[in-house]
XYZ file of C-alpha atoms in Angstrom:
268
model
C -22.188 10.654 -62.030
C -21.644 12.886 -58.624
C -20.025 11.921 -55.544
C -23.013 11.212 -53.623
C -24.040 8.522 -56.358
C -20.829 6.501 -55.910
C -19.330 7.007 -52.536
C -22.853 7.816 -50.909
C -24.107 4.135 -52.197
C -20.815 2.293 -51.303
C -20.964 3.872 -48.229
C -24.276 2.826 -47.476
C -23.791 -0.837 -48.465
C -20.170 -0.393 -46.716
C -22.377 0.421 -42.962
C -25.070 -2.158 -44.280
C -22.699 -4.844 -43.954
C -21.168 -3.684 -40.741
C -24.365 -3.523 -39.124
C -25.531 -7.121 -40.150
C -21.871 -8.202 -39.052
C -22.361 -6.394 -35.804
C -25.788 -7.635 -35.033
C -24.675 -11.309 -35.677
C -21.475 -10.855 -33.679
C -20.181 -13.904 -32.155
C -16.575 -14.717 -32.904
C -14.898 -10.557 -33.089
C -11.722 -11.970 -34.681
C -14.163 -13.421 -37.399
C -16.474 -10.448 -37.795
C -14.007 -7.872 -37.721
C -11.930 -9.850 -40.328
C -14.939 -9.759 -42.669
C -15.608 -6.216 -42.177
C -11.915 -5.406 -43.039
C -13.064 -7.653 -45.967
C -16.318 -5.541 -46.841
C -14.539 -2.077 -46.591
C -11.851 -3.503 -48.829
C -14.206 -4.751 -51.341
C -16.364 -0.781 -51.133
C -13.041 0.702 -51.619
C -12.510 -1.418 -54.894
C -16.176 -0.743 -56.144
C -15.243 2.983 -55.555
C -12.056 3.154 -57.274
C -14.100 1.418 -60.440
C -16.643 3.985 -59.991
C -13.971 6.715 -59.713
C -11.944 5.167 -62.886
C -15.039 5.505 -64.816
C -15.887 8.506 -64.187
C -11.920 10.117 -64.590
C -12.294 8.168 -68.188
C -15.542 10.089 -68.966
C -14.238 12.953 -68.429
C -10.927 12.459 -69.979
C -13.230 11.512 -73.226
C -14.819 14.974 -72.778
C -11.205 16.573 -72.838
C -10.203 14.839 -75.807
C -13.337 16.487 -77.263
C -12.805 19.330 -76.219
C -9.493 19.376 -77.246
C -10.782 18.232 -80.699
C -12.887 21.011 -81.020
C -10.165 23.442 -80.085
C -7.537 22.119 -82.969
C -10.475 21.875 -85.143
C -11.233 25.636 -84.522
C -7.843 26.519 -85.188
C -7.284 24.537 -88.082
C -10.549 26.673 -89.983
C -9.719 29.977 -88.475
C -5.997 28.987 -90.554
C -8.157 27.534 -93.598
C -10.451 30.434 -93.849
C -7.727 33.128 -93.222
C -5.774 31.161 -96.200
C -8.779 31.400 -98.631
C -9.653 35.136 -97.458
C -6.166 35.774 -98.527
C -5.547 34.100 -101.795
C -9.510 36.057 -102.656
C -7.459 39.022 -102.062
C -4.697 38.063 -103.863
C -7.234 36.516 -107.064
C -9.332 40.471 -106.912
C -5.854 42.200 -107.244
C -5.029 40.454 -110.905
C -9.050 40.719 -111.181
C -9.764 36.947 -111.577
C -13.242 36.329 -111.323
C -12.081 33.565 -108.440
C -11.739 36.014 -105.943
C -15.122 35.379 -104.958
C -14.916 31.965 -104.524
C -12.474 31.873 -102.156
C -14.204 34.601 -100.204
C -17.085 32.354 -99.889
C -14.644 29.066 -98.953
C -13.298 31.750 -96.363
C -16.862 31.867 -95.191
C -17.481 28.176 -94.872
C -14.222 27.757 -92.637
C -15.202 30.770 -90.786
C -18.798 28.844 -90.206
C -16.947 25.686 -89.179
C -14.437 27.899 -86.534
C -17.279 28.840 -84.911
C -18.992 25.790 -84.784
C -15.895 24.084 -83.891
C -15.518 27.083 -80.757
C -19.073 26.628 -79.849
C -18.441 23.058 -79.027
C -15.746 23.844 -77.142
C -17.287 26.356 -75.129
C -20.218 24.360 -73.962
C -18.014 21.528 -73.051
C -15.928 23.716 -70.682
C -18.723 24.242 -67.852
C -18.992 20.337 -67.720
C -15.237 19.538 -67.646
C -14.439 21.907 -65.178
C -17.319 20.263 -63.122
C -16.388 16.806 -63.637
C -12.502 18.008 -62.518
C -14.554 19.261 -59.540
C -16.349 15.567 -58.959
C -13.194 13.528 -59.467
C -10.969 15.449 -57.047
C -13.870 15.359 -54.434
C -13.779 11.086 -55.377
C -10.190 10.773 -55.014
C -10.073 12.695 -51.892
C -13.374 10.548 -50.380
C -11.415 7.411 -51.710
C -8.204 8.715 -49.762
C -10.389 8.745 -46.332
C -11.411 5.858 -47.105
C -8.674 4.092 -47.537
C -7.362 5.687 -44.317
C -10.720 4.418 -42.236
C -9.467 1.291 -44.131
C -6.108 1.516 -42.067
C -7.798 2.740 -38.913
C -9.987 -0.600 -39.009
C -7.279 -3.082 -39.418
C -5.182 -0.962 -37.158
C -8.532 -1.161 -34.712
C -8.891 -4.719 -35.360
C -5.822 -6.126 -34.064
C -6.463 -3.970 -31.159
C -9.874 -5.276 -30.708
C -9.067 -8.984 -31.198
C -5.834 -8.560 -28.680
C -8.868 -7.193 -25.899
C -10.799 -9.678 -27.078
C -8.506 -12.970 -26.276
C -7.432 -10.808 -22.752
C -11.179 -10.882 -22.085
C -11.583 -14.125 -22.801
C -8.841 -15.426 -20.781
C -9.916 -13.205 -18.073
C -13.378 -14.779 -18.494
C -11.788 -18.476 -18.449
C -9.834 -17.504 -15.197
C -13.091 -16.076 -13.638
C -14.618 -19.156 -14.129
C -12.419 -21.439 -12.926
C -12.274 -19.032 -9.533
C -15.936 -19.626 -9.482
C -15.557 -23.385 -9.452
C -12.986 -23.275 -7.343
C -15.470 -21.200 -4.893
C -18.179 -24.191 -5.053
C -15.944 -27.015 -5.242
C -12.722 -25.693 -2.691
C -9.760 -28.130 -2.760
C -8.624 -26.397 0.297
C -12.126 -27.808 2.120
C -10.767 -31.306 1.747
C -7.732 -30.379 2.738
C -9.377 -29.286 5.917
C -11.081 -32.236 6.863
C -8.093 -34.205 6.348
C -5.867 -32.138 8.833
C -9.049 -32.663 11.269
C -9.017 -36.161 10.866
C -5.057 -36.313 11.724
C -6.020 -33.810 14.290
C -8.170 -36.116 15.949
C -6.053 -38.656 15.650
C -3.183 -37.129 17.145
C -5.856 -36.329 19.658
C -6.576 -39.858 20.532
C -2.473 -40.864 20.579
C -2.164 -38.220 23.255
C -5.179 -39.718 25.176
C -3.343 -43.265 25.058
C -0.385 -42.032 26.177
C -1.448 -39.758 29.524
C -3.843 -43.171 30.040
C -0.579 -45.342 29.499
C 0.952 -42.098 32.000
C -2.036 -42.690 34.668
C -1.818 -46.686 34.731
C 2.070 -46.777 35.095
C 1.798 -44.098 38.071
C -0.753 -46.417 39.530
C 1.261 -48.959 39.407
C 4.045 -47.399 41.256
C 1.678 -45.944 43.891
C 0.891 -49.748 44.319
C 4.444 -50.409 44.915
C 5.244 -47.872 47.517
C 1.828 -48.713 49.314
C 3.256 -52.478 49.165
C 6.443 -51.245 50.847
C 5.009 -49.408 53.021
C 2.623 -52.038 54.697
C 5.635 -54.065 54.309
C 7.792 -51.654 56.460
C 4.684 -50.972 58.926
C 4.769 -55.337 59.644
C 8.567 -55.176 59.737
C 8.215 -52.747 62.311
C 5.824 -54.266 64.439
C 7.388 -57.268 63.835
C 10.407 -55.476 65.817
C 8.097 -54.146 67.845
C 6.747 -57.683 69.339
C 10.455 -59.016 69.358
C 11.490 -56.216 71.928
C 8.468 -56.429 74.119
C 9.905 -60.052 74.193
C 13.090 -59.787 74.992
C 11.910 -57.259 77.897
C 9.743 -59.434 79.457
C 12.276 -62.293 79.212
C 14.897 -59.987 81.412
C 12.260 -60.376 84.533
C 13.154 -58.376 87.747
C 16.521 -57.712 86.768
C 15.856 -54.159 85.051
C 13.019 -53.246 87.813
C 11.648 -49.643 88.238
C 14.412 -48.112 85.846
C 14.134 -50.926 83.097
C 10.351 -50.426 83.424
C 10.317 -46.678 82.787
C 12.916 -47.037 80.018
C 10.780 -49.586 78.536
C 7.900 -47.511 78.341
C 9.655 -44.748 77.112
C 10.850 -46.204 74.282
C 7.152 -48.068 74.294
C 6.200 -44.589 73.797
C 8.913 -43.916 71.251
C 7.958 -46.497 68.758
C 4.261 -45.546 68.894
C 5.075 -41.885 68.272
C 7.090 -43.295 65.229
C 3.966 -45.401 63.906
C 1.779 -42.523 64.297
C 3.980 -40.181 62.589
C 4.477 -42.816 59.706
């Protein structure tokens, strides 16, 4: 199993979902909670992946740990057997021989055992390899993890701002088509118009009151104009009831105030 076969295919199911999430966007707060949810789940599918893989190759250590006891223990065995066939030759037993050939058999199964151990040592050092790559693509994952709930609450905090700026825009709209301040307008005109037509009854109430004291001082004045000639007509009486006794002199001083009291009614 290699990296690309486990991160590469959680990754691509991992950007699969995103891109149906983003596509069918409608609520953020909901989609980016269920891609926080996705990611979460790829991470666990890659640390299963990555577990199953570090057992593998912890099985292949074990072998190969096997084999390496199990080469030591017949390198000891066949060094024992070489040795008592030495030890058999010098009292000349005929045995010596069979140990030699027991020595033989355990040298066979060393090598076998070293063999084994040799071919698994390209492989585990590989698999070392894969599983420190995993962990480390599991570790930047986990971060991106972070990054996206860290981005999320950032996102859903523009989002609501947006929103409310999008509410407030649209109330400013209706308020645009439907202005308060419009009937507010034609309300003031109307008082406006009526304080208008209070001022017009009063200066008219004004005018008719003046008129009626221009009456008045025309009345008095017609009134003084007969009292006047009503004085008038009693002095021409009285002078012509005085006769000859105020002759030239009472004549001219009658026409001089005659005179008078017409130069007063003209002036008047």
């Amino acid at each position: 199993m290699t990296k690309q076969s486990i991160l590469g295919r959680i990754s691509q199911l991992a950007k699969a979902n995103i891109n149906a999430l983003l596509d069918q966007a409608e609520d953020p707060q909901k989609m980016l909670d269920q891609m926080v949810r996705d990611y979460t789940n790829s991470i666990a599918e890659a640390e299963a992946a990555i577990a199953q893989t570090i057992g593998n190759l912890r099985l292949q250590e074990q072998d190969y740990q096997e084999d390496v006891r199990a080469a030591e223990d017949w390198g000891r065995k066949a060094l024992a057997a070489s040795q008592r066939a030495d030890e058999l030759r010098a009292t000349g037993s005929t045995d010596a021989a069979k140990f030699d050939n027991l020595a033989k058999v355990a040298i066979g199964k060393q090598m076998q055992s070293e063999s084994e151990a040799r071919a698994a040592e390209p492989s585990i050092q590989s698999q070392n390899q894969v599983v420190d790559k995993l962990k480390g693509g599991l570790d930047t994952m986990k971060q991106k993890l972070d990054q996206l709930k860290s981005k999320r609450s950032e996102l859903i905090a523009r989002a609501k701002v947006a929103e409310a700026q999008a509410q407030v825009h649209d109330a400013v709209k209706s308020i645009d088509i439907l202005d308060p301040t419009s009937e507010i307008g034609r309300f003031e005109e109307k008082i406006r118009r009526e304080e208008a037509r209070v001022v017009g009854q009063q200066e008219l109430a004004a005018s008719s009151l003046d008129a009626q004291f221009e009456a008045l001082e025309d009345v008095g004045r017609e009134t003084e104009i007969e009292a006047r000639l009503a004085a008038l007509k009693h002095d021409q009486q009285k002078a012509v009831g005085g006769g000859s006794q105020q002759g030239a002199i009472g004549g001219s001083q009658q026409t001089a105030q005659g005179d008078t009291v017409e130069a007063e009614v003209v002036d008047r």
